[in-house]
Amino acid sequence: MARWRDEHGKALTDYERPSVAVDTAVLTVDGDRLAVLVVPGRGTRPMLPGTFLHPGERLRDAARRALAGKAGLHDVAFAQLEMFDDPKRDHRGWVLSMAHAAAVPRDRLPADALLVPIFEGSARERLEYDHDAMVRLAVAKLRRQYAEHVDPARFLGETFTVLELRRLYETVFGRTFPKDTFRRHVLDGLENTGAMSVVGGGRPAELFRRSGVPLPSAAVAAFDHNPG
Amino acid sequence: MARWRDEHGKALTDYERPSVAVDTAVLTVDGDRLAVLVVPGRGTRPMLPGTFLHPGERLRDAARRALAGKAGLHDVAFAQLEMFDDPKRDHRGWVLSMAHAAAVPRDRLPADALLVPIFEGSARERLEYDHDAMVRLAVAKLRRQYAEHVDPARFLGETFTVLELRRLYETVFGRTFPKDTFRRHVLDGLENTGAMSVVGGGRPAELFRRSGVPLPSAAVAAFDHNPG
DNA sequence: TGAATAGTGTCTATTAGACATTATAAG
DNA sequence: CTTATAATGTCTAATAGACACTATTCA
């Protein structure tokens, strides 16, 4: 049983340790709205899926476990957001929670998943605990990622048209983008497949795939900055 | 004594909980070099100041306590970086560590503080544990902050010339900036005091203070992007 | 043919970066 | 005067954003 003294000579006994939890804001694009996956809370407010860290487990594995159990989700990539450490944040006791972000295409979520829409960077509905703040951080992180790379969360399939990509970006950033400027901004991050989209009513659009090349810093600034 | 079950019915007993620590990368500008504050390690490698989280304590308060004790430092602002959670990262047992970043002017550090210079975003010397990675994150965070605001850590005094500010930015970013372009980039974040610097050998420079206005996104891109 | 959508060319205002010029000090 | 540094003006190439035009499909 581990027991030692820290550099001040204070004995660190086991019963003084906090519980460590993880909570995950899973963002998705539902139609033309950004939304966050929630689970029913104990009261009226929904909450983010989460769990306690098991002995020897890594945080991302705990987050993975929580999503597998509560949402039937597998192979999700996580990003750490922030450790929420208010000693009074959980009525059950001293629980630190590491907030995580993930982004998953709608069709990989269960059809009956509970989704709360995002409006102006926040969940439209009040969530349990400090989960509202977690959602805000997750949205900000998603936007930063989308400003730097083309659809890194793969909300779209392997190939897509510039129009589909622009609609996606308008959903993620909650604003519109001019079509010609947008095209020039993202073109560096795209690779033309040669194939054409089969649509009706107009000239067929070129199908692109992600090239993996980061978007130029000018594009990053244009996306991340507010409409104007 | 706290004890409850998580959502899977698994009993969470205290002895299954990790110890939680904080480590802080305190960055400073020492002459014309960026450097990180370290303390002697148990072996040959130095390490970042850190401590274990005390019961009911907040992470930033633990970080504050560690710096007050080990470096006589007070009133330091912290930013969370990342939770390091490899179960094997600490030979003493299961210790999660929340890495923090801080930036403190050299003259607020003890004269005999141990400083390891930063070179190309990393400590020039190998540090204990995973503290090298923490330093890299801290440097990246500092640069992001400096790209967005004028000297937010106040390495310079209340007033300064554009030349002093440029020298500071060259130190923080480890690259040079053209003097006229730099001036135009930062001018939005400055307020002219009307006073002049008293120097010898040339036209006196105007003294500015921070205006608090964020730098334009074009400037952010110019700073954050690599030399070119 | 017209309607609809995709892709590109052009124009203008802005601006980064390079360079030159003027301004103000000391010796 | 010369020398040194600060501040600003000018020029050029790049480009964001607006707008228009051309291209390719379907009805």
Short mmCIF file of C-alpha atoms (C1' of nucleotides) in Angstrom, two decimals:
data_model
loop_
_atom_site.label_atom_id
_atom_site.label_comp_id
_atom_site.label_asym_id
_atom_site.label_seq_id
_atom_site.Cartn_x
_atom_site.Cartn_y
_atom_site.Cartn_z
CA MET A 1 0.00 0.00 0.00
CA ALA A 2 1.54 3.25 -1.14
CA ARG A 3 2.25 5.80 1.55
CA TRP A 4 4.88 8.50 1.60
CA ARG A 5 5.56 12.03 2.65
CA ASP A 6 5.60 15.01 0.38
CA GLU A 7 8.27 17.69 0.36
CA HIS A 8 6.72 19.49 3.31
CA GLY A 9 6.74 16.41 5.46
CA LYS A 10 2.98 16.13 5.36
CA ALA A 11 1.93 12.52 5.40
CA LEU A 12 -0.14 11.57 2.41
CA THR A 13 -2.59 9.03 3.58
CA ASP A 14 -4.93 7.43 1.16
CA TYR A 15 -8.14 8.74 2.61
CA GLU A 16 -7.10 12.27 1.69
CA ARG A 17 -7.22 11.61 -2.01
CA PRO A 18 -9.90 12.99 -4.31
CA SER A 19 -12.00 10.91 -6.63
CA VAL A 20 -11.10 11.55 -10.23
CA ALA A 21 -13.76 11.48 -12.91
CA VAL A 22 -13.94 12.17 -16.61
CA ASP A 23 -16.78 13.83 -18.48
CA THR A 24 -16.98 14.04 -22.23
CA ALA A 25 -18.72 16.54 -24.47
CA VAL A 26 -19.39 14.58 -27.66
CA LEU A 27 -20.22 17.06 -30.39
CA THR A 28 -21.97 16.10 -33.57
CA VAL A 29 -23.64 17.72 -36.52
CA ASP A 30 -27.32 16.92 -36.54
CA GLY A 31 -28.79 18.15 -39.78
CA ASP A 32 -27.69 21.77 -39.92
CA ARG A 33 -27.15 22.16 -36.21
CA LEU A 34 -24.23 21.50 -33.96
CA ALA A 35 -25.32 19.43 -30.95
CA VAL A 36 -23.91 17.76 -27.88
CA LEU A 37 -24.66 14.26 -26.71
CA VAL A 38 -26.18 14.03 -23.22
CA VAL A 39 -27.56 11.38 -20.92
CA PRO A 40 -30.46 11.74 -18.49
CA GLY A 41 -29.41 13.33 -15.20
CA ARG A 42 -30.59 12.49 -11.76
CA GLY A 43 -32.81 15.58 -11.66
CA THR A 44 -34.37 17.44 -14.54
CA ARG A 45 -31.13 18.55 -16.12
CA PRO A 46 -29.33 16.30 -18.58
CA MET A 47 -25.62 15.74 -18.15
CA LEU A 48 -22.56 14.73 -20.12
CA PRO A 49 -21.57 11.06 -20.12
CA GLY A 50 -18.85 10.44 -17.58
CA THR A 51 -17.43 7.95 -15.17
CA PHE A 52 -14.96 7.56 -12.37
CA LEU A 53 -11.39 6.70 -13.16
CA HIS A 54 -10.63 3.07 -12.36
CA PRO A 55 -7.38 2.03 -10.67
CA GLY A 56 -4.43 2.26 -13.03
CA GLU A 57 -6.61 3.49 -15.87
CA ARG A 58 -5.74 6.37 -18.15
CA LEU A 59 -8.14 9.26 -18.48
CA ARG A 60 -8.83 8.71 -22.16
CA ASP A 61 -9.56 5.06 -21.48
CA ALA A 62 -12.06 6.02 -18.83
CA ALA A 63 -13.68 8.44 -21.27
CA ARG A 64 -13.76 5.68 -23.88
CA ARG A 65 -15.32 3.29 -21.38
CA ALA A 66 -18.00 5.79 -20.42
CA LEU A 67 -19.00 6.32 -24.03
CA ALA A 68 -18.96 2.64 -24.86
CA GLY A 69 -21.20 1.92 -21.92
CA LYS A 70 -23.60 4.82 -22.16
CA ALA A 71 -23.77 5.45 -25.86
CA GLY A 72 -22.54 2.30 -27.59
CA LEU A 73 -19.69 4.34 -29.03
CA HIS A 74 -16.28 2.94 -29.94
CA ASP A 75 -13.02 4.22 -31.42
CA VAL A 76 -13.53 7.82 -30.46
CA ALA A 77 -10.61 10.24 -30.27
CA PHE A 78 -10.52 12.49 -27.23
CA ALA A 79 -8.92 15.78 -26.38
CA GLN A 80 -8.42 16.99 -22.85
CA LEU A 81 -10.09 20.28 -22.10
CA GLU A 82 -9.66 21.33 -18.50
CA MET A 83 -9.72 19.87 -15.04
CA PHE A 84 -12.73 21.07 -13.08
CA ASP A 85 -11.60 21.16 -9.49
CA ASP A 86 -14.07 23.10 -7.38
CA PRO A 87 -14.23 21.01 -4.18
CA LYS A 88 -17.97 21.68 -4.01
CA ARG A 89 -18.78 20.92 -7.67
CA ASP A 90 -20.18 17.48 -6.84
CA HIS A 91 -22.62 17.02 -3.98
CA ARG A 92 -21.36 13.47 -3.42
CA GLY A 93 -17.95 14.61 -2.23
CA TRP A 94 -14.57 15.69 -3.48
CA VAL A 95 -14.59 14.83 -7.17
CA LEU A 96 -12.21 16.28 -9.69
CA SER A 97 -13.37 15.93 -13.25
CA MET A 98 -11.27 16.03 -16.36
CA ALA A 99 -13.43 17.41 -19.14
CA HIS A 100 -12.86 15.87 -22.56
CA ALA A 101 -14.02 16.75 -26.04
CA ALA A 102 -14.86 14.42 -28.87
CA ALA A 103 -16.53 14.80 -32.24
CA VAL A 104 -18.51 11.99 -33.82
CA PRO A 105 -20.60 11.89 -36.99
CA ARG A 106 -24.32 11.69 -36.31
CA ASP A 107 -24.70 8.29 -37.97
CA ARG A 108 -22.23 6.72 -35.56
CA LEU A 109 -24.40 7.75 -32.61
CA PRO A 110 -27.41 5.63 -31.65
CA ALA A 111 -30.53 6.75 -33.46
CA ASP A 112 -32.22 7.52 -30.14
CA ALA A 113 -29.28 9.46 -28.66
CA LEU A 114 -30.24 12.53 -26.65
CA LEU A 115 -28.87 15.62 -28.37
CA VAL A 116 -28.92 19.16 -27.05
CA PRO A 117 -28.42 21.77 -29.76
CA ILE A 118 -25.59 24.30 -29.53
CA PHE A 119 -26.45 27.95 -29.86
CA GLU A 120 -23.80 30.66 -29.85
CA GLY A 121 -21.20 28.31 -28.48
CA SER A 122 -23.29 26.98 -25.59
CA ALA A 123 -25.77 24.22 -25.00
CA ARG A 124 -29.29 25.56 -25.48
CA GLU A 125 -30.41 23.75 -22.35
CA ARG A 126 -28.94 24.04 -18.86
CA LEU A 127 -26.89 20.95 -17.98
CA GLU A 128 -26.07 19.31 -14.65
CA TYR A 129 -23.01 20.33 -12.56
CA ASP A 130 -20.50 22.48 -14.46
CA HIS A 131 -21.14 20.68 -17.71
CA ASP A 132 -22.24 23.86 -19.49
CA ALA A 133 -18.73 25.24 -19.16
CA MET A 134 -17.32 21.99 -20.49
CA VAL A 135 -19.51 22.24 -23.57
CA ARG A 136 -18.34 25.79 -24.23
CA LEU A 137 -14.73 24.67 -24.07
CA ALA A 138 -15.45 21.73 -26.35
CA VAL A 139 -17.08 23.95 -28.98
CA ALA A 140 -14.18 26.38 -28.87
CA LYS A 141 -11.73 23.53 -29.29
CA LEU A 142 -13.67 22.03 -32.18
CA ARG A 143 -13.68 25.39 -33.94
CA ARG A 144 -9.94 25.82 -33.48
CA GLN A 145 -9.38 22.37 -34.95
CA TYR A 146 -11.65 23.08 -37.89
CA ALA A 147 -9.90 26.38 -38.55
CA GLU A 148 -6.58 24.56 -38.84
CA HIS A 149 -7.55 21.46 -40.81
CA VAL A 150 -10.28 20.35 -43.19
CA ASP A 151 -13.00 18.52 -41.26
CA PRO A 152 -10.61 16.69 -38.92
CA ALA A 153 -13.47 14.96 -37.10
CA ARG A 154 -14.71 13.52 -40.41
CA PHE A 155 -18.29 14.64 -40.11
CA LEU A 156 -18.29 14.25 -43.88
CA GLY A 157 -17.33 11.04 -45.67
CA GLU A 158 -14.05 10.38 -47.43
CA THR A 159 -15.07 12.52 -50.38
CA PHE A 160 -17.28 15.59 -50.53
CA THR A 161 -17.93 18.72 -52.53
CA VAL A 162 -16.85 22.22 -51.56
CA LEU A 163 -20.50 23.10 -51.03
CA GLU A 164 -20.96 20.26 -48.54
CA LEU A 165 -17.80 21.36 -46.79
CA ARG A 166 -18.93 24.95 -46.62
CA ARG A 167 -22.33 23.99 -45.20
CA LEU A 168 -20.51 21.95 -42.57
CA TYR A 169 -18.24 24.86 -41.66
CA GLU A 170 -21.20 27.19 -41.43
CA THR A 171 -22.76 24.77 -38.97
CA VAL A 172 -19.61 24.33 -36.92
CA PHE A 173 -18.86 28.06 -36.71
CA GLY A 174 -22.45 29.26 -36.56
CA ARG A 175 -21.93 31.81 -39.31
CA THR A 176 -21.95 32.04 -43.08
CA PHE A 177 -18.96 32.10 -45.42
CA PRO A 178 -18.77 33.66 -48.89
CA LYS A 179 -18.54 30.81 -51.38
CA ASP A 180 -15.61 31.96 -53.49
CA THR A 181 -13.42 33.08 -50.62
CA PHE A 182 -14.24 29.93 -48.71
CA ARG A 183 -13.23 27.79 -51.65
CA ARG A 184 -9.87 29.52 -51.95
CA HIS A 185 -9.27 29.20 -48.23
CA VAL A 186 -9.82 25.46 -48.01
CA LEU A 187 -8.39 24.45 -51.38
CA ASP A 188 -4.91 23.98 -49.88
CA GLY A 189 -6.33 21.33 -47.57
CA LEU A 190 -8.07 19.43 -50.35
CA GLU A 191 -7.13 16.92 -53.02
CA ASN A 192 -9.21 16.56 -56.16
CA THR A 193 -10.37 12.99 -56.71
CA GLY A 194 -11.21 13.56 -60.36
CA ALA A 195 -14.71 12.19 -59.75
CA MET A 196 -17.82 14.31 -59.89
CA SER A 197 -20.78 14.40 -57.54
CA VAL A 198 -24.01 13.11 -58.96
CA VAL A 199 -26.63 15.70 -58.18
CA GLY A 200 -29.54 17.10 -60.04
CA GLY A 201 -30.28 20.59 -61.13
CA GLY A 202 -26.90 22.04 -61.95
CA ARG A 203 -23.34 21.57 -62.96
CA PRO A 204 -21.83 18.56 -61.16
CA ALA A 205 -19.38 19.45 -58.42
CA GLU A 206 -15.86 18.11 -58.14
CA LEU A 207 -15.35 15.58 -55.37
CA PHE A 208 -12.45 16.24 -53.04
CA ARG A 209 -10.78 14.36 -50.26
CA ARG A 210 -8.76 15.74 -47.33
CA SER A 211 -5.15 16.30 -48.28
CA GLY A 212 -4.04 16.51 -44.66
CA VAL A 213 -2.24 19.78 -45.37
CA PRO A 214 -2.93 22.36 -42.65
CA LEU A 215 -4.88 25.39 -43.78
CA PRO A 216 -2.87 28.60 -44.29
CA SER A 217 -2.72 30.92 -41.31
CA ALA A 218 -4.75 33.51 -43.19
CA ALA A 219 -7.57 31.00 -43.45
CA VAL A 220 -7.21 30.15 -39.77
CA ALA A 221 -7.62 33.81 -38.91
CA ALA A 222 -10.63 34.16 -41.24
CA PHE A 223 -12.43 31.19 -39.74
CA ASP A 224 -11.64 31.79 -36.13
CA HIS A 225 -12.40 35.47 -36.24
CA ASN A 226 -16.00 36.59 -35.83
CA PRO A 227 -18.25 37.34 -38.82
CA GLY A 228 -17.56 40.70 -40.33
CA MET B 1 -15.88 8.60 5.19
CA ALA B 2 -16.87 9.01 1.61
CA ARG B 3 -17.80 5.88 -0.22
CA TRP B 4 -20.24 5.37 -3.03
CA ARG B 5 -20.85 3.40 -6.15
CA ASP B 6 -20.37 4.61 -9.64
CA GLU B 7 -22.89 4.12 -12.42
CA HIS B 8 -21.67 0.58 -13.07
CA GLY B 9 -22.20 -0.46 -9.47
CA LYS B 10 -18.50 -0.68 -8.79
CA ALA B 11 -17.64 0.36 -5.27
CA LEU B 12 -15.14 3.19 -5.12
CA THR B 13 -13.01 2.82 -2.06
CA ASP B 14 -10.44 5.42 -1.16
CA TYR B 15 -7.45 3.22 -1.61
CA GLU B 16 -8.30 2.85 -5.25
CA ARG B 17 -7.90 6.55 -5.84
CA PRO B 18 -4.88 8.14 -7.47
CA SER B 19 -2.74 10.76 -5.83
CA VAL B 20 -3.13 14.08 -7.61
CA ALA B 21 -0.18 16.41 -8.00
CA VAL B 22 0.51 19.70 -9.70
CA ASP B 23 3.70 20.72 -11.47
CA THR B 24 4.38 24.18 -12.76
CA ALA B 25 6.60 25.41 -15.56
CA VAL B 26 7.48 28.96 -14.54
CA LEU B 27 8.85 30.73 -17.58
CA THR B 28 10.90 33.88 -17.38
CA VAL B 29 13.07 36.05 -19.59
CA ASP B 30 16.64 35.97 -18.36
CA GLY B 31 18.61 38.53 -20.31
CA ASP B 32 17.87 37.67 -23.92
CA ARG B 33 16.91 34.06 -23.29
CA LEU B 34 13.67 32.40 -22.34
CA ALA B 35 14.19 30.08 -19.38
CA VAL B 36 12.25 27.81 -17.07
CA LEU B 37 12.54 27.67 -13.31
CA VAL B 38 13.58 24.31 -11.89
CA VAL B 39 14.43 22.80 -8.53
CA PRO B 40 17.02 20.12 -7.81
CA GLY B 41 15.74 16.61 -8.49
CA ARG B 42 16.42 13.50 -6.52
CA GLY B 43 18.85 12.26 -9.17
CA THR B 44 20.92 14.29 -11.58
CA ARG B 45 18.01 15.74 -13.49
CA PRO B 46 16.33 18.92 -12.29
CA MET B 47 12.56 19.03 -12.11
CA LEU B 48 9.69 21.47 -12.10
CA PRO B 49 8.39 22.67 -8.75
CA GLY B 50 5.32 20.70 -7.76
CA THR B 51 3.40 19.29 -4.86
CA PHE B 52 0.58 16.99 -3.99
CA LEU B 53 -2.94 18.30 -3.84
CA HIS B 54 -4.10 18.73 -0.26
CA PRO B 55 -7.62 17.75 0.81
CA GLY B 56 -10.24 20.17 -0.44
CA GLU B 57 -7.62 22.29 -2.16
CA ARG B 58 -7.93 23.66 -5.68
CA LEU B 59 -5.26 22.88 -8.23
CA ARG B 60 -4.18 26.45 -8.69
CA ASP B 61 -3.87 26.88 -4.93
CA ALA B 62 -1.63 23.84 -4.76
CA ALA B 63 0.50 25.29 -7.56
CA ARG B 64 0.65 28.58 -5.68
CA ARG B 65 1.66 26.79 -2.49
CA ALA B 66 4.41 24.89 -4.27
CA LEU B 67 5.89 28.06 -5.71
CA ALA B 68 5.62 29.98 -2.45
CA GLY B 69 7.43 27.19 -0.65
CA LYS B 70 10.08 26.35 -3.19
CA ALA B 71 10.75 29.64 -4.84
CA GLY B 72 9.44 32.33 -2.51
CA LEU B 73 7.00 33.35 -5.21
CA HIS B 74 3.62 34.94 -4.56
CA ASP B 75 0.68 36.24 -6.61
CA VAL B 76 1.42 34.20 -9.69
CA ALA B 77 -1.27 33.55 -12.28
CA PHE B 78 -1.53 29.99 -13.54
CA ALA B 79 -2.92 28.33 -16.60
CA GLN B 80 -3.74 24.65 -16.78
CA LEU B 81 -1.89 22.80 -19.48
CA GLU B 82 -2.66 19.11 -19.46
CA MET B 83 -3.17 16.25 -17.09
CA PHE B 84 -0.32 13.74 -17.28
CA ASP B 85 -1.86 10.42 -16.44
CA ASP B 86 0.48 7.60 -17.38
CA PRO B 87 0.05 5.19 -14.45
CA LYS B 88 3.79 4.51 -14.58
CA ARG B 89 4.96 8.11 -14.83
CA ASP B 90 5.96 8.25 -11.15
CA HIS B 91 7.97 5.43 -9.58
CA ARG B 92 6.36 6.10 -6.21
CA GLY B 93 2.95 4.95 -7.32
CA TRP B 94 -0.14 6.10 -9.15
CA VAL B 95 0.24 9.87 -9.40
CA LEU B 96 -1.68 12.04 -11.82
CA SER B 97 -0.12 15.42 -12.36
CA MET B 98 -1.81 18.52 -13.63
CA ALA B 99 0.79 20.55 -15.49
CA HIS B 100 0.52 24.33 -15.09
CA ALA B 101 2.18 27.24 -16.80
CA ALA B 102 3.14 30.58 -15.30
CA ALA B 103 5.24 33.50 -16.45
CA VAL B 104 7.13 35.68 -14.00
CA PRO B 105 9.60 38.53 -14.58
CA ARG B 106 13.18 37.61 -13.71
CA ASP B 107 13.43 40.17 -10.91
CA ARG B 108 10.56 38.60 -9.02
CA LEU B 109 12.42 35.31 -8.86
CA PRO B 110 15.09 34.75 -6.20
CA ALA B 111 18.51 35.83 -7.43
CA ASP B 112 19.83 32.30 -7.00
CA ALA B 113 16.91 30.57 -8.75
CA LEU B 114 17.90 27.65 -10.96
CA LEU B 115 17.04 28.46 -14.55
CA VAL B 116 17.24 26.13 -17.52
CA PRO B 117 17.33 27.95 -20.86
CA ILE B 118 14.73 27.22 -23.53
CA PHE B 119 15.96 26.36 -26.99
CA GLU B 120 13.59 25.77 -29.88
CA GLY B 121 10.63 25.40 -27.57
CA SER B 122 12.20 22.89 -25.20
CA ALA B 123 14.33 22.94 -22.11
CA ARG B 124 17.98 22.67 -23.11
CA GLU B 125 18.52 20.14 -20.33
CA ARG B 126 16.70 16.87 -19.77
CA LEU B 127 14.26 17.16 -16.83
CA GLU B 128 12.90 14.58 -14.41
CA TYR B 129 9.74 12.57 -15.14
CA ASP B 130 7.67 13.93 -18.05
CA HIS B 131 8.54 17.51 -17.21
CA ASP B 132 10.12 18.14 -20.61
CA ALA B 133 6.76 17.72 -22.25
CA MET B 134 5.22 20.10 -19.72
CA VAL B 135 7.78 22.75 -20.59
CA ARG B 136 7.05 22.41 -24.29
CA LEU B 137 3.36 22.92 -23.63
CA ALA B 138 4.09 25.92 -21.43
CA VAL B 139 6.22 27.59 -24.09
CA ALA B 140 3.56 27.01 -26.73
CA LYS B 141 0.93 28.49 -24.44
CA LEU B 142 3.08 31.52 -23.63
CA ARG B 143 3.61 32.17 -27.33
CA ARG B 144 -0.08 31.94 -28.06
CA GLN B 145 -0.78 34.43 -25.29
CA TYR B 146 1.91 36.80 -26.53
CA ALA B 147 0.55 36.57 -30.08
CA GLU B 148 -2.84 37.72 -28.86
CA HIS B 149 -1.93 40.43 -26.38
CA VAL B 150 0.96 42.78 -25.69
CA ASP B 151 3.25 41.26 -23.06
CA PRO B 152 0.44 39.83 -20.91
CA ALA B 153 2.89 38.38 -18.40
CA ARG B 154 4.38 41.84 -17.85
CA PHE B 155 7.98 40.88 -18.38
CA LEU B 156 8.42 44.59 -19.13
CA GLY B 157 7.41 47.35 -16.74
CA GLU B 158 4.32 49.53 -17.03
CA THR B 159 5.89 51.58 -19.83
CA PHE B 160 8.36 50.58 -22.51
CA THR B 161 9.53 51.46 -25.97
CA VAL B 162 8.68 49.57 -29.13
CA LEU B 163 12.30 48.46 -29.36
CA GLU B 164 12.18 46.93 -25.88
CA LEU B 165 8.95 45.22 -26.77
CA ARG B 166 10.38 43.86 -30.00
CA ARG B 167 13.46 42.50 -28.25
CA LEU B 168 11.14 40.78 -25.76
CA TYR B 169 9.05 39.24 -28.53
CA GLU B 170 12.16 38.03 -30.30
CA THR B 171 13.18 36.31 -27.08
CA VAL B 172 9.77 34.79 -26.46
CA PHE B 173 9.34 33.52 -30.02
CA GLY B 174 12.98 32.69 -30.65
CA ARG B 175 13.06 34.56 -33.95
CA THR B 176 13.55 38.06 -35.29
CA PHE B 177 10.89 40.51 -36.42
CA PRO B 178 11.27 43.34 -38.95
CA LYS B 179 11.10 46.56 -36.99
CA ASP B 180 8.59 48.50 -39.07
CA THR B 181 6.15 45.64 -39.56
CA PHE B 182 6.43 44.72 -35.89
CA ARG B 183 5.60 48.24 -34.87
CA ARG B 184 2.48 48.31 -37.02
CA HIS B 185 1.39 44.94 -35.69
CA VAL B 186 1.58 45.82 -32.02
CA LEU B 187 0.48 49.46 -32.21
CA ASP B 188 -3.18 48.50 -31.77
CA GLY B 189 -2.30 47.00 -28.40
CA LEU B 190 -0.42 50.08 -27.21
CA GLU B 191 -1.25 53.45 -25.74
CA ASN B 192 1.18 56.34 -26.07
CA THR B 193 2.07 57.88 -22.72
CA GLY B 194 3.39 61.08 -24.27
CA ALA B 195 6.65 60.65 -22.36
CA MET B 196 9.93 59.84 -24.03
CA SER B 197 12.57 57.33 -23.08
CA VAL B 198 15.84 58.78 -21.88
CA VAL B 199 18.57 57.04 -23.80
CA GLY B 200 21.78 58.16 -25.37
CA GLY B 201 22.93 58.04 -28.91
CA GLY B 202 19.83 58.68 -30.92
CA ARG B 203 16.35 60.06 -31.19
CA PRO B 204 14.43 59.35 -27.98
CA ALA B 205 11.75 56.70 -28.30
CA GLU B 206 8.13 57.14 -27.35
CA LEU B 207 7.06 55.35 -24.18
CA PHE B 208 3.96 53.21 -24.46
CA ARG B 209 1.79 51.30 -22.05
CA ARG B 210 -0.41 48.28 -22.74
CA SER B 211 -3.83 49.32 -24.01
CA GLY B 212 -5.35 45.94 -23.26
CA VAL B 213 -6.75 45.78 -26.80
CA PRO B 214 -6.19 42.35 -28.35
CA LEU B 215 -3.85 42.31 -31.31
CA PRO B 216 -5.47 41.99 -34.75
CA SER B 217 -5.78 38.48 -36.09
CA ALA B 218 -3.30 39.26 -38.85
CA ALA B 219 -0.70 40.03 -36.18
CA VAL B 220 -1.60 36.85 -34.34
CA ALA B 221 -0.95 34.86 -37.51
CA ALA B 222 2.33 36.68 -38.15
CA PHE B 223 3.66 36.01 -34.65
CA ASP B 224 2.46 32.48 -34.26
CA HIS B 225 3.58 31.39 -37.68
CA ASN B 226 7.19 30.34 -38.14
CA PRO B 227 9.86 32.69 -39.48
CA GLY B 228 9.62 33.13 -43.20
"C1'" DT C 1 -34.65 27.16 -74.47
"C1'" DG C 2 -34.31 28.49 -69.08
"C1'" DA C 3 -33.17 27.33 -64.35
"C1'" DA C 4 -29.84 25.83 -61.20
"C1'" DT C 5 -25.46 25.12 -59.42
"C1'" DA C 6 -20.09 24.91 -59.98
"C1'" DG C 7 -16.03 27.01 -60.91
"C1'" DT C 8 -13.16 30.94 -62.27
"C1'" DG C 9 -11.81 35.61 -63.71
"C1'" DT C 10 -11.55 40.45 -62.42
"C1'" DC C 11 -11.56 44.55 -59.78
"C1'" DT C 12 -10.61 47.17 -55.50
"C1'" DA C 13 -9.13 48.08 -51.05
"C1'" DT C 14 -6.02 46.51 -47.74
"C1'" DT C 15 -1.60 45.35 -46.12
"C1'" DA C 16 2.90 42.72 -45.22
"C1'" DG C 17 7.42 43.35 -46.13
"C1'" DA C 18 11.23 45.88 -48.11
"C1'" DC C 19 13.28 50.04 -48.51
"C1'" DA C 20 13.97 54.96 -48.22
"C1'" DT C 21 13.37 59.21 -45.91
"C1'" DT C 22 12.82 62.34 -42.26
"C1'" DA C 23 13.26 63.50 -37.14
"C1'" DT C 24 15.87 64.11 -32.99
"C1'" DA C 25 19.24 63.17 -30.08
"C1'" DA C 26 24.87 62.95 -28.62
"C1'" DG C 27 29.56 63.87 -29.55
"C1'" DC D 1 29.35 68.36 -39.15
"C1'" DT D 2 28.89 62.72 -38.26
"C1'" DT D 3 26.74 59.00 -36.09
"C1'" DA D 4 23.00 56.63 -34.02
"C1'" DT D 5 18.39 55.52 -33.29
"C1'" DA D 6 13.16 56.48 -33.85
"C1'" DA D 7 9.39 57.11 -36.56
"C1'" DT D 8 7.09 57.37 -40.84
"C1'" DG D 9 6.37 57.51 -45.87
"C1'" DT D 10 6.47 54.89 -50.28
"C1'" DC D 11 6.51 51.13 -53.34
"C1'" DT D 12 5.29 46.33 -54.68
"C1'" DA D 13 3.41 41.93 -54.46
"C1'" DA D 14 -0.15 39.30 -52.41
"C1'" DT D 15 -4.87 38.68 -51.33
"C1'" DA D 16 -9.64 39.04 -49.09
"C1'" DG D 17 -13.97 40.09 -50.41
"C1'" DA D 18 -17.35 41.57 -53.81
"C1'" DC D 19 -19.07 40.81 -58.11
"C1'" DA D 20 -19.57 39.03 -62.52
"C1'" DC D 21 -18.95 35.79 -65.91
"C1'" DT D 22 -18.45 31.17 -67.88
"C1'" DA D 23 -19.35 26.00 -67.60
"C1'" DT D 24 -22.28 22.08 -67.24
"C1'" DT D 25 -26.06 19.75 -65.97
"C1'" DC D 26 -31.58 18.87 -65.92
"C1'" DA D 27 -36.28 19.89 -67.27
#
